[in-house]
Amino acid sequence: MGVRKAREARRAHLDSTRRVHEAGVPVALGTDFIGPDLVPHGENALEAELLVSAVGLSEMEAIRAATSVAARTVPGDEIGAIEAGRYGDLVALGSDPLDDIEALRDVEAVYRGGEVVWGRSIAHTCGFEDHHPDGVNRPCGPQSNARSRLSRIESRL
């Protein structure tokens, strides 16, 4: 009986999210989308995929739900956009999420406070696999084309 109720609740949640979206209400991505057991903390890419496949958002709408729309749900004007004077963490992807939202799982690099804190391309350039032995990635040479991909995505946001 519990599984049946959970499925009914999931369907109702997806339906209400779809109706809200169709009505023009902004949808923000957050780990509480379908309950912590179905979209656990840290699985925002899965939630974005569900917003596209099960709710009907476009890839761009799902990316905005995860970025600028979600940023508007917290106080402060200094977050939510990529521009001078604002705060934000960036993720460079290895493929284009506008072609396939699952590309959000193809992370090349993570930037925090303007510094690379993790980067697959940096790791390969530096000769180590996932991170520097002291636990911090440091730029140490030319990166892969992650920056050009990031610039292309930024221009579309």
Tab-separated table of C-alpha atoms in Angstrom:
chain	number	residue	atom	x	y	z
A	1	MET	CA	0.000	0.000	0.000
A	2	GLY	CA	2.874	2.413	0.786
A	3	VAL	CA	4.455	1.987	-2.661
A	4	ARG	CA	1.116	2.646	-4.383
A	5	LYS	CA	0.609	5.827	-2.357
A	6	ALA	CA	4.153	6.964	-3.120
A	7	ARG	CA	3.547	6.465	-6.856
A	8	GLU	CA	0.260	8.361	-6.633
A	9	ALA	CA	1.982	11.206	-4.769
A	10	ARG	CA	4.763	11.301	-7.382
A	11	ARG	CA	2.233	11.465	-10.238
A	12	ALA	CA	0.285	14.203	-8.451
A	13	HIS	CA	3.484	16.166	-7.813
A	14	LEU	CA	4.596	15.900	-11.445
A	15	ASP	CA	1.139	16.901	-12.619
A	16	SER	CA	0.977	19.935	-10.338
A	17	THR	CA	4.497	20.984	-11.354
A	18	ARG	CA	3.492	20.639	-15.018
A	19	ARG	CA	0.364	22.766	-14.459
A	20	VAL	CA	2.344	25.421	-12.586
A	21	HIS	CA	4.864	25.565	-15.429
A	22	GLU	CA	2.130	25.774	-18.080
A	23	ALA	CA	0.562	28.644	-16.109
A	24	GLY	CA	3.826	30.574	-16.367
A	25	VAL	CA	4.877	30.306	-12.727
A	26	PRO	CA	8.677	30.061	-12.382
A	27	VAL	CA	9.861	26.601	-11.356
A	28	ALA	CA	13.032	26.417	-9.250
A	29	LEU	CA	15.137	23.286	-9.033
A	30	GLY	CA	15.707	21.999	-5.507
A	31	THR	CA	16.411	18.649	-3.924
A	32	ASP	CA	12.902	18.432	-2.502
A	33	PHE	CA	11.366	18.002	-5.970
A	34	ILE	CA	9.927	14.524	-5.500
A	35	GLY	CA	10.965	13.771	-1.969
A	36	PRO	CA	14.375	12.960	-0.554
A	37	ASP	CA	14.150	9.252	-1.351
A	38	LEU	CA	13.571	9.752	-5.068
A	39	VAL	CA	15.819	12.758	-5.730
A	40	PRO	CA	18.463	12.656	-3.008
A	41	HIS	CA	20.569	15.667	-2.071
A	42	GLY	CA	23.285	16.181	-4.656
A	43	GLU	CA	21.308	14.744	-7.559
A	44	ASN	CA	20.261	18.027	-9.121
A	45	ALA	CA	21.115	16.715	-12.587
A	46	LEU	CA	18.471	14.016	-12.138
A	47	GLU	CA	15.927	16.612	-11.101
A	48	ALA	CA	16.745	18.705	-14.173
A	49	GLU	CA	16.262	15.599	-16.320
A	50	LEU	CA	12.864	15.003	-14.704
A	51	LEU	CA	11.844	18.622	-15.265
A	52	VAL	CA	12.532	18.096	-18.969
A	53	SER	CA	11.246	14.545	-19.467
A	54	ALA	CA	8.353	14.349	-17.012
A	55	VAL	CA	7.223	17.957	-16.606
A	56	GLY	CA	7.887	19.408	-20.042
A	57	LEU	CA	10.396	22.184	-19.425
A	58	SER	CA	12.865	22.837	-22.215
A	59	GLU	CA	16.527	22.201	-21.501
A	60	MET	CA	17.092	25.959	-21.127
A	61	GLU	CA	14.166	26.280	-18.728
A	62	ALA	CA	15.572	23.425	-16.614
A	63	ILE	CA	19.016	25.083	-16.550
A	64	ARG	CA	17.436	28.374	-15.488
A	65	ALA	CA	15.398	26.513	-12.845
A	66	ALA	CA	18.708	25.258	-11.448
A	67	THR	CA	20.494	28.605	-11.631
A	68	SER	CA	18.883	32.034	-11.895
A	69	VAL	CA	15.348	31.003	-10.851
A	70	ALA	CA	16.673	29.045	-7.847
A	71	ALA	CA	18.914	31.993	-6.924
A	72	ARG	CA	15.864	34.261	-6.728
A	73	THR	CA	14.490	32.069	-3.937
A	74	VAL	CA	17.231	33.179	-1.544
A	75	PRO	CA	17.731	36.700	-0.211
A	76	GLY	CA	20.273	38.975	-1.830
A	77	ASP	CA	20.793	40.680	-5.152
A	78	GLU	CA	24.421	39.664	-5.524
A	79	ILE	CA	23.699	36.090	-6.689
A	80	GLY	CA	21.945	34.522	-9.635
A	81	ALA	CA	23.753	35.995	-12.624
A	82	ILE	CA	27.155	35.730	-14.206
A	83	GLU	CA	28.378	39.309	-14.104
A	84	ALA	CA	30.794	41.578	-12.280
A	85	GLY	CA	29.969	42.170	-8.633
A	86	ARG	CA	27.926	38.999	-8.196
A	87	TYR	CA	28.762	35.734	-6.473
A	88	GLY	CA	28.356	32.363	-8.058
A	89	ASP	CA	29.840	28.981	-8.534
A	90	LEU	CA	30.193	27.736	-12.090
A	91	VAL	CA	30.290	24.298	-13.595
A	92	ALA	CA	31.934	23.720	-16.984
A	93	LEU	CA	30.440	20.795	-18.842
A	94	GLY	CA	31.932	18.427	-21.384
A	95	SER	CA	28.903	18.535	-23.665
A	96	ASP	CA	25.983	20.842	-24.362
A	97	PRO	CA	23.003	20.469	-21.986
A	98	LEU	CA	20.840	22.359	-24.480
A	99	ASP	CA	21.207	19.386	-26.818
A	100	ASP	CA	20.715	16.814	-24.062
A	101	ILE	CA	19.977	17.726	-20.446
A	102	GLU	CA	21.904	14.638	-19.283
A	103	ALA	CA	25.050	16.625	-20.159
A	104	LEU	CA	24.693	18.175	-16.691
A	105	ARG	CA	26.336	14.961	-15.464
A	106	ASP	CA	29.380	15.522	-17.726
A	107	VAL	CA	31.250	17.913	-15.427
A	108	GLU	CA	34.652	19.104	-16.675
A	109	ALA	CA	35.409	21.666	-13.965
A	110	VAL	CA	33.899	23.373	-10.923
A	111	TYR	CA	34.691	27.006	-10.150
A	112	ARG	CA	34.079	28.578	-6.755
A	113	GLY	CA	34.928	32.181	-6.048
A	114	GLY	CA	36.673	32.439	-9.410
A	115	GLU	CA	39.028	29.554	-8.674
A	116	VAL	CA	38.961	26.035	-10.051
A	117	VAL	CA	38.215	23.698	-7.144
A	118	TRP	CA	37.847	20.559	-9.246
A	119	GLY	CA	38.624	19.926	-12.851
A	120	ARG	CA	38.925	16.838	-14.975
A	121	SER	CA	40.824	18.762	-17.652
A	122	ILE	CA	43.218	20.240	-15.086
A	123	ALA	CA	43.756	16.832	-13.538
A	124	HIS	CA	44.698	15.350	-16.914
A	125	THR	CA	46.882	18.332	-17.844
A	126	CYS	CA	48.724	18.110	-14.537
A	127	GLY	CA	49.254	14.373	-14.765
A	128	PHE	CA	47.000	13.279	-11.905
A	129	GLU	CA	43.579	11.771	-12.186
A	130	ASP	CA	41.002	13.518	-10.045
A	131	HIS	CA	42.788	15.908	-7.729
A	132	HIS	CA	46.094	17.169	-6.530
A	133	PRO	CA	47.658	15.034	-3.785
A	134	ASP	CA	46.983	17.774	-1.221
A	135	GLY	CA	43.290	17.734	-2.177
A	136	VAL	CA	43.229	21.019	-4.101
A	137	ASN	CA	43.331	21.412	-7.871
A	138	ARG	CA	45.576	24.190	-9.044
A	139	PRO	CA	45.767	25.524	-12.574
A	140	CYS	CA	49.013	24.239	-14.009
A	141	GLY	CA	48.763	24.542	-17.737
A	142	PRO	CA	46.369	24.972	-20.602
A	143	GLN	CA	42.979	23.497	-19.911
A	144	SER	CA	40.907	21.509	-22.386
A	145	ASN	CA	38.242	23.334	-24.258
A	146	ALA	CA	36.092	23.467	-21.104
A	147	ARG	CA	36.442	27.262	-21.001
A	148	SER	CA	35.166	27.671	-24.553
A	149	ARG	CA	32.227	25.385	-23.751
A	150	LEU	CA	31.537	27.396	-20.601
A	151	SER	CA	31.599	30.636	-22.607
A	152	ARG	CA	29.159	29.193	-25.140
A	153	ILE	CA	26.751	28.157	-22.374
A	154	GLU	CA	27.135	31.491	-20.563
A	155	SER	CA	26.186	33.343	-23.743
A	156	ARG	CA	22.897	31.448	-23.828
A	157	LEU	CA	21.945	32.067	-20.163
